[in-house]
């Protein structure tokens, strides 16, 4: 396992020869630990409950609702030579104080790219992570013999992220369709209410005029009754629906 000094040496080795060592970009020396490096919360995340992309850098944070699982892209991009492997581990304070799930994954030799960290909020209330907050720790290991197997995983995290973006786009389109459908229903209902209001107004006018001609007293009573009942009928049955 690499110590902090081993990591710094591996960073120098990679700059001299990418076949050796490792690369962390952007690198923050304050994120070095005695046996690893703390990866930070990146610019974007994805909520499975909301099926939407969270712009963490813009919002300054990502809110994780109760029982929601989010995927966070690390701020740092990692590049490993064929002589280095790595594992990712939880930061204890995130598990204990924020109620987040344990994190554990491996990084193969030859890997390059950002990492996708999936975490679950086990609390019954929401919690949050700030942009550039320390998220998890990556530990590095020297491979005695350079690996030869190629799993072709160098870009699969980007492919996975694109799949999440596709899910977010599909969910956004579904919500828009539902809103449009609801709006169309409201418009049709309001058109019918307007038509019904006109019809009732014409009928009331004809009845009022007819009653006044036959008996002015009855006509006046009908007019008074309509004056009282009309606002109630309008408010309960004929008032346009607003969203």
PDB file of C-alpha atoms in Angstrom, residues 49-234:
ATOM      1  CA  UNK A  49     -35.472   8.955  -6.697  1.00  0.00           C
ATOM      2  CA  UNK A  50     -35.834  12.099  -8.795  1.00  0.00           C
ATOM      3  CA  UNK A  51     -34.185  10.575 -11.873  1.00  0.00           C
ATOM      4  CA  UNK A  52     -32.513  13.901 -12.494  1.00  0.00           C
ATOM      5  CA  UNK A  53     -29.025  15.374 -12.754  1.00  0.00           C
ATOM      6  CA  UNK A  54     -27.969  17.612  -9.857  1.00  0.00           C
ATOM      7  CA  UNK A  55     -25.716  20.548 -10.756  1.00  0.00           C
ATOM      8  CA  UNK A  56     -23.597  20.440  -7.609  1.00  0.00           C
ATOM      9  CA  UNK A  57     -21.133  23.164  -8.569  1.00  0.00           C
ATOM     10  CA  UNK A  58     -23.965  25.557  -9.478  1.00  0.00           C
ATOM     11  CA  UNK A  59     -25.999  24.804  -6.343  1.00  0.00           C
ATOM     12  CA  UNK A  60     -22.964  24.537  -4.093  1.00  0.00           C
ATOM     13  CA  UNK A  61     -24.181  21.208  -2.745  1.00  0.00           C
ATOM     14  CA  UNK A  62     -26.141  18.044  -3.416  1.00  0.00           C
ATOM     15  CA  UNK A  63     -29.093  17.308  -1.153  1.00  0.00           C
ATOM     16  CA  UNK A  64     -29.688  13.610  -0.608  1.00  0.00           C
ATOM     17  CA  UNK A  65     -33.269  12.900   0.419  1.00  0.00           C
ATOM     18  CA  UNK A  66     -34.163  10.179   2.898  1.00  0.00           C
ATOM     19  CA  UNK A  67     -33.689   6.702   1.391  1.00  0.00           C
ATOM     20  CA  UNK A  68     -32.428   8.149  -1.886  1.00  0.00           C
ATOM     21  CA  UNK A  69     -29.425   6.786  -3.759  1.00  0.00           C
ATOM     22  CA  UNK A  70     -27.248   9.289  -5.582  1.00  0.00           C
ATOM     23  CA  UNK A  71     -24.327   8.894  -7.956  1.00  0.00           C
ATOM     24  CA  UNK A  72     -21.610  11.531  -7.650  1.00  0.00           C
ATOM     25  CA  UNK A  73     -18.852  12.202 -10.149  1.00  0.00           C
ATOM     26  CA  UNK A  74     -15.582  12.828  -8.388  1.00  0.00           C
ATOM     27  CA  UNK A  75     -13.873  16.159  -8.842  1.00  0.00           C
ATOM     28  CA  UNK A  76     -10.599  14.352  -9.471  1.00  0.00           C
ATOM     29  CA  UNK A  77      -9.699  12.258 -12.469  1.00  0.00           C
ATOM     30  CA  UNK A  78      -7.408   9.279 -11.780  1.00  0.00           C
ATOM     31  CA  UNK A  79      -4.896   7.746 -14.186  1.00  0.00           C
ATOM     32  CA  UNK A  80      -3.044   4.582 -13.202  1.00  0.00           C
ATOM     33  CA  UNK A  81      -0.119   2.973 -14.936  1.00  0.00           C
ATOM     34  CA  UNK A  82      -0.154  -0.800 -15.439  1.00  0.00           C
ATOM     35  CA  UNK A  83       1.978  -1.063 -12.312  1.00  0.00           C
ATOM     36  CA  UNK A  84      -0.562   0.488  -9.932  1.00  0.00           C
ATOM     37  CA  UNK A  85      -4.038  -0.572  -8.765  1.00  0.00           C
ATOM     38  CA  UNK A  86      -6.358   1.091  -6.259  1.00  0.00           C
ATOM     39  CA  UNK A  87      -9.346   0.607  -3.975  1.00  0.00           C
ATOM     40  CA  UNK A  88     -11.925   3.161  -2.844  1.00  0.00           C
ATOM     41  CA  UNK A  89     -13.138   3.293   0.767  1.00  0.00           C
ATOM     42  CA  UNK A  90     -15.640   5.249   2.829  1.00  0.00           C
ATOM     43  CA  UNK A  91     -14.702   8.129   5.087  1.00  0.00           C
ATOM     44  CA  UNK A  92     -15.991   7.095   8.509  1.00  0.00           C
ATOM     45  CA  UNK A  93     -17.369  10.542   9.374  1.00  0.00           C
ATOM     46  CA  UNK A  94     -19.679  10.431   6.327  1.00  0.00           C
ATOM     47  CA  UNK A  95     -21.132   7.112   7.478  1.00  0.00           C
ATOM     48  CA  UNK A  96     -21.552   8.026  11.143  1.00  0.00           C
ATOM     49  CA  UNK A  97     -22.595  11.701  11.058  1.00  0.00           C
ATOM     50  CA  UNK A  98     -24.422  11.811   7.716  1.00  0.00           C
ATOM     51  CA  UNK A  99     -25.894   8.297   7.673  1.00  0.00           C
ATOM     52  CA  UNK A 100     -24.478   7.490   4.249  1.00  0.00           C
ATOM     53  CA  UNK A 101     -23.849   3.965   3.027  1.00  0.00           C
ATOM     54  CA  UNK A 102     -20.465   2.314   2.902  1.00  0.00           C
ATOM     55  CA  UNK A 103     -18.360   2.798  -0.250  1.00  0.00           C
ATOM     56  CA  UNK A 104     -16.115   0.094  -1.669  1.00  0.00           C
ATOM     57  CA  UNK A 105     -14.841  -0.488  -5.194  1.00  0.00           C
ATOM     58  CA  UNK A 106     -11.654  -1.273  -7.088  1.00  0.00           C
ATOM     59  CA  UNK A 107      -9.724   0.560  -9.797  1.00  0.00           C
ATOM     60  CA  UNK A 108      -7.814  -1.587 -12.273  1.00  0.00           C
ATOM     61  CA  UNK A 109      -4.269  -0.879 -13.456  1.00  0.00           C
ATOM     62  CA  UNK A 110      -4.343   1.244 -16.603  1.00  0.00           C
ATOM     63  CA  UNK A 111      -7.534   3.032 -15.537  1.00  0.00           C
ATOM     64  CA  UNK A 112      -8.023   6.681 -16.472  1.00  0.00           C
ATOM     65  CA  UNK A 113     -10.970   8.982 -15.825  1.00  0.00           C
ATOM     66  CA  UNK A 114     -13.298  10.306 -13.149  1.00  0.00           C
ATOM     67  CA  UNK A 115     -15.011   7.910 -10.762  1.00  0.00           C
ATOM     68  CA  UNK A 116     -18.741   7.459 -10.170  1.00  0.00           C
ATOM     69  CA  UNK A 117     -19.455   7.018  -6.468  1.00  0.00           C
ATOM     70  CA  UNK A 118     -22.866   5.589  -5.556  1.00  0.00           C
ATOM     71  CA  UNK A 119     -24.062   6.300  -2.014  1.00  0.00           C
ATOM     72  CA  UNK A 120     -27.353   5.796  -0.196  1.00  0.00           C
ATOM     73  CA  UNK A 121     -28.885   7.961   2.537  1.00  0.00           C
ATOM     74  CA  UNK A 122     -29.947   5.571   5.293  1.00  0.00           C
ATOM     75  CA  UNK A 123     -31.501   8.310   7.428  1.00  0.00           C
ATOM     76  CA  UNK A 124     -35.206   9.168   7.590  1.00  0.00           C
ATOM     77  CA  UNK A 125     -34.318  12.786   6.888  1.00  0.00           C
ATOM     78  CA  UNK A 126     -32.314  14.484   4.157  1.00  0.00           C
ATOM     79  CA  UNK A 127     -28.596  15.166   4.333  1.00  0.00           C
ATOM     80  CA  UNK A 128     -26.220  16.992   2.015  1.00  0.00           C
ATOM     81  CA  UNK A 129     -22.694  17.069   0.652  1.00  0.00           C
ATOM     82  CA  UNK A 130     -20.993  20.295  -0.375  1.00  0.00           C
ATOM     83  CA  UNK A 131     -19.176  20.875  -3.652  1.00  0.00           C
ATOM     84  CA  UNK A 132     -15.501  19.872  -3.231  1.00  0.00           C
ATOM     85  CA  UNK A 133     -16.234  18.241   0.129  1.00  0.00           C
ATOM     86  CA  UNK A 134     -14.176  15.132   0.814  1.00  0.00           C
ATOM     87  CA  UNK A 135     -16.232  12.147  -0.291  1.00  0.00           C
ATOM     88  CA  UNK A 136     -14.147   8.964  -0.080  1.00  0.00           C
ATOM     89  CA  UNK A 137     -10.554   7.755   0.162  1.00  0.00           C
ATOM     90  CA  UNK A 138      -8.633   6.060  -2.617  1.00  0.00           C
ATOM     91  CA  UNK A 139      -5.748   3.784  -1.600  1.00  0.00           C
ATOM     92  CA  UNK A 140      -3.054   2.767  -4.082  1.00  0.00           C
ATOM     93  CA  UNK A 141      -1.115  -0.474  -4.380  1.00  0.00           C
ATOM     94  CA  UNK A 142       1.986  -1.427  -6.287  1.00  0.00           C
ATOM     95  CA  UNK A 143       1.570  -4.328  -8.704  1.00  0.00           C
ATOM     96  CA  UNK A 144       4.654  -6.568  -8.594  1.00  0.00           C
ATOM     97  CA  UNK A 145       4.270  -7.538 -12.243  1.00  0.00           C
ATOM     98  CA  UNK A 146       2.664  -5.083 -14.650  1.00  0.00           C
ATOM     99  CA  UNK A 147      -0.844  -6.282 -15.551  1.00  0.00           C
ATOM    100  CA  UNK A 148      -1.496  -7.559 -19.066  1.00  0.00           C
ATOM    101  CA  UNK A 149      -5.241  -8.241 -18.951  1.00  0.00           C
ATOM    102  CA  UNK A 150      -7.294  -5.499 -20.595  1.00  0.00           C
ATOM    103  CA  UNK A 151     -10.912  -5.218 -19.484  1.00  0.00           C
ATOM    104  CA  UNK A 152     -11.376  -2.147 -21.700  1.00  0.00           C
ATOM    105  CA  UNK A 153     -12.852  -0.172 -18.810  1.00  0.00           C
ATOM    106  CA  UNK A 154     -11.083   3.122 -19.477  1.00  0.00           C
ATOM    107  CA  UNK A 155     -14.239   4.816 -20.666  1.00  0.00           C
ATOM    108  CA  UNK A 156     -16.994   2.723 -19.123  1.00  0.00           C
ATOM    109  CA  UNK A 157     -17.653   5.246 -16.331  1.00  0.00           C
ATOM    110  CA  UNK A 158     -18.355   7.883 -18.982  1.00  0.00           C
ATOM    111  CA  UNK A 159     -20.670   5.436 -20.727  1.00  0.00           C
ATOM    112  CA  UNK A 160     -22.451   4.775 -17.438  1.00  0.00           C
ATOM    113  CA  UNK A 161     -22.751   8.510 -16.822  1.00  0.00           C
ATOM    114  CA  UNK A 162     -24.236   8.978 -20.292  1.00  0.00           C
ATOM    115  CA  UNK A 163     -26.803   6.291 -19.432  1.00  0.00           C
ATOM    116  CA  UNK A 164     -27.752   8.235 -16.310  1.00  0.00           C
ATOM    117  CA  UNK A 165     -28.044  11.407 -18.369  1.00  0.00           C
ATOM    118  CA  UNK A 166     -30.342   9.511 -20.743  1.00  0.00           C
ATOM    119  CA  UNK A 167     -32.535   8.425 -17.816  1.00  0.00           C
ATOM    120  CA  UNK A 168     -32.682  12.038 -16.608  1.00  0.00           C
ATOM    121  CA  UNK A 169     -33.667  13.290 -20.075  1.00  0.00           C
ATOM    122  CA  UNK A 170     -36.379  10.625 -20.400  1.00  0.00           C
ATOM    123  CA  UNK A 171     -37.786  11.535 -16.983  1.00  0.00           C
ATOM    124  CA  UNK A 172     -37.797  15.229 -17.869  1.00  0.00           C
ATOM    125  CA  UNK A 173     -39.647  14.498 -21.116  1.00  0.00           C
ATOM    126  CA  UNK A 174     -42.169  12.334 -19.231  1.00  0.00           C
ATOM    127  CA  UNK A 175     -42.848  15.122 -16.735  1.00  0.00           C
ATOM    128  CA  UNK A 176     -43.243  17.668 -19.543  1.00  0.00           C
ATOM    129  CA  UNK A 177     -45.708  15.399 -21.342  1.00  0.00           C
ATOM    130  CA  UNK A 178     -47.728  14.981 -18.144  1.00  0.00           C
ATOM    131  CA  UNK A 179     -47.751  18.747 -17.604  1.00  0.00           C
ATOM    132  CA  UNK A 180     -48.862  19.367 -21.183  1.00  0.00           C
ATOM    133  CA  UNK A 181     -51.577  16.715 -20.888  1.00  0.00           C
ATOM    134  CA  UNK A 182     -52.774  18.225 -17.619  1.00  0.00           C
ATOM    135  CA  UNK A 183     -52.758  21.722 -19.122  1.00  0.00           C
ATOM    136  CA  UNK A 184     -54.763  20.537 -22.129  1.00  0.00           C
ATOM    137  CA  UNK A 185     -57.301  18.937 -19.778  1.00  0.00           C
ATOM    138  CA  UNK A 186     -57.611  22.200 -17.833  1.00  0.00           C
ATOM    139  CA  UNK A 187     -58.092  24.187 -21.026  1.00  0.00           C
ATOM    140  CA  UNK A 188     -60.825  21.842 -22.268  1.00  0.00           C
ATOM    141  CA  UNK A 189     -62.578  21.917 -18.887  1.00  0.00           C
ATOM    142  CA  UNK A 190     -62.465  25.724 -18.855  1.00  0.00           C
ATOM    143  CA  UNK A 191     -63.848  25.880 -22.391  1.00  0.00           C
ATOM    144  CA  UNK A 192     -66.762  23.675 -21.332  1.00  0.00           C
ATOM    145  CA  UNK A 193     -67.376  25.765 -18.214  1.00  0.00           C
ATOM    146  CA  UNK A 194     -67.377  28.947 -20.290  1.00  0.00           C
ATOM    147  CA  UNK A 195     -69.872  27.412 -22.730  1.00  0.00           C
ATOM    148  CA  UNK A 196     -72.064  26.221 -19.864  1.00  0.00           C
ATOM    149  CA  UNK A 197     -71.910  29.656 -18.226  1.00  0.00           C
ATOM    150  CA  UNK A 198     -73.071  31.310 -21.428  1.00  0.00           C
ATOM    151  CA  UNK A 199     -75.909  28.821 -21.854  1.00  0.00           C
ATOM    152  CA  UNK A 200     -77.085  29.239 -18.278  1.00  0.00           C
ATOM    153  CA  UNK A 201     -76.832  33.019 -18.592  1.00  0.00           C
ATOM    154  CA  UNK A 202     -78.995  33.010 -21.721  1.00  0.00           C
ATOM    155  CA  UNK A 203     -81.540  30.658 -20.115  1.00  0.00           C
ATOM    156  CA  UNK A 204     -81.675  32.790 -16.967  1.00  0.00           C
ATOM    157  CA  UNK A 205     -82.153  35.908 -19.064  1.00  0.00           C
ATOM    158  CA  UNK A 206     -85.015  34.353 -21.047  1.00  0.00           C
ATOM    159  CA  UNK A 207     -86.687  33.035 -17.886  1.00  0.00           C
ATOM    160  CA  UNK A 208     -86.307  36.404 -16.162  1.00  0.00           C
ATOM    161  CA  UNK A 209     -87.719  38.371 -19.063  1.00  0.00           C
ATOM    162  CA  UNK A 210     -90.602  35.920 -19.519  1.00  0.00           C
ATOM    163  CA  UNK A 211     -91.486  35.995 -15.814  1.00  0.00           C
ATOM    164  CA  UNK A 212     -91.321  39.789 -15.712  1.00  0.00           C
ATOM    165  CA  UNK A 213     -93.735  40.052 -18.613  1.00  0.00           C
ATOM    166  CA  UNK A 214     -96.184  37.637 -17.015  1.00  0.00           C
ATOM    167  CA  UNK A 215     -95.800  38.866 -13.432  1.00  0.00           C
ATOM    168  CA  UNK A 216     -93.334  41.619 -12.497  1.00  0.00           C
ATOM    169  CA  UNK A 217     -93.362  40.518  -8.846  1.00  0.00           C
ATOM    170  CA  UNK A 218     -92.382  36.964  -9.733  1.00  0.00           C
ATOM    171  CA  UNK A 219     -89.780  38.303 -12.155  1.00  0.00           C
ATOM    172  CA  UNK A 220     -88.272  40.439  -9.408  1.00  0.00           C
ATOM    173  CA  UNK A 221     -88.183  37.436  -7.042  1.00  0.00           C
ATOM    174  CA  UNK A 222     -86.505  35.289  -9.673  1.00  0.00           C
ATOM    175  CA  UNK A 223     -83.967  38.037 -10.338  1.00  0.00           C
ATOM    176  CA  UNK A 224     -83.214  38.344  -6.627  1.00  0.00           C
ATOM    177  CA  UNK A 225     -82.853  34.570  -6.314  1.00  0.00           C
ATOM    178  CA  UNK A 226     -80.477  34.423  -9.282  1.00  0.00           C
ATOM    179  CA  UNK A 227     -78.455  37.292  -7.846  1.00  0.00           C
ATOM    180  CA  UNK A 228     -77.938  35.275  -4.655  1.00  0.00           C
ATOM    181  CA  UNK A 229     -77.428  31.835  -6.169  1.00  0.00           C
ATOM    182  CA  UNK A 230     -75.370  32.812  -9.251  1.00  0.00           C
ATOM    183  CA  UNK A 231     -72.077  33.590  -7.401  1.00  0.00           C
ATOM    184  CA  UNK A 232     -72.319  30.293  -5.494  1.00  0.00           C
ATOM    185  CA  UNK A 233     -72.957  28.265  -8.651  1.00  0.00           C
ATOM    186  CA  UNK A 234     -70.171  30.106 -10.450  1.00  0.00           C
TER     187      UNK A 234
END
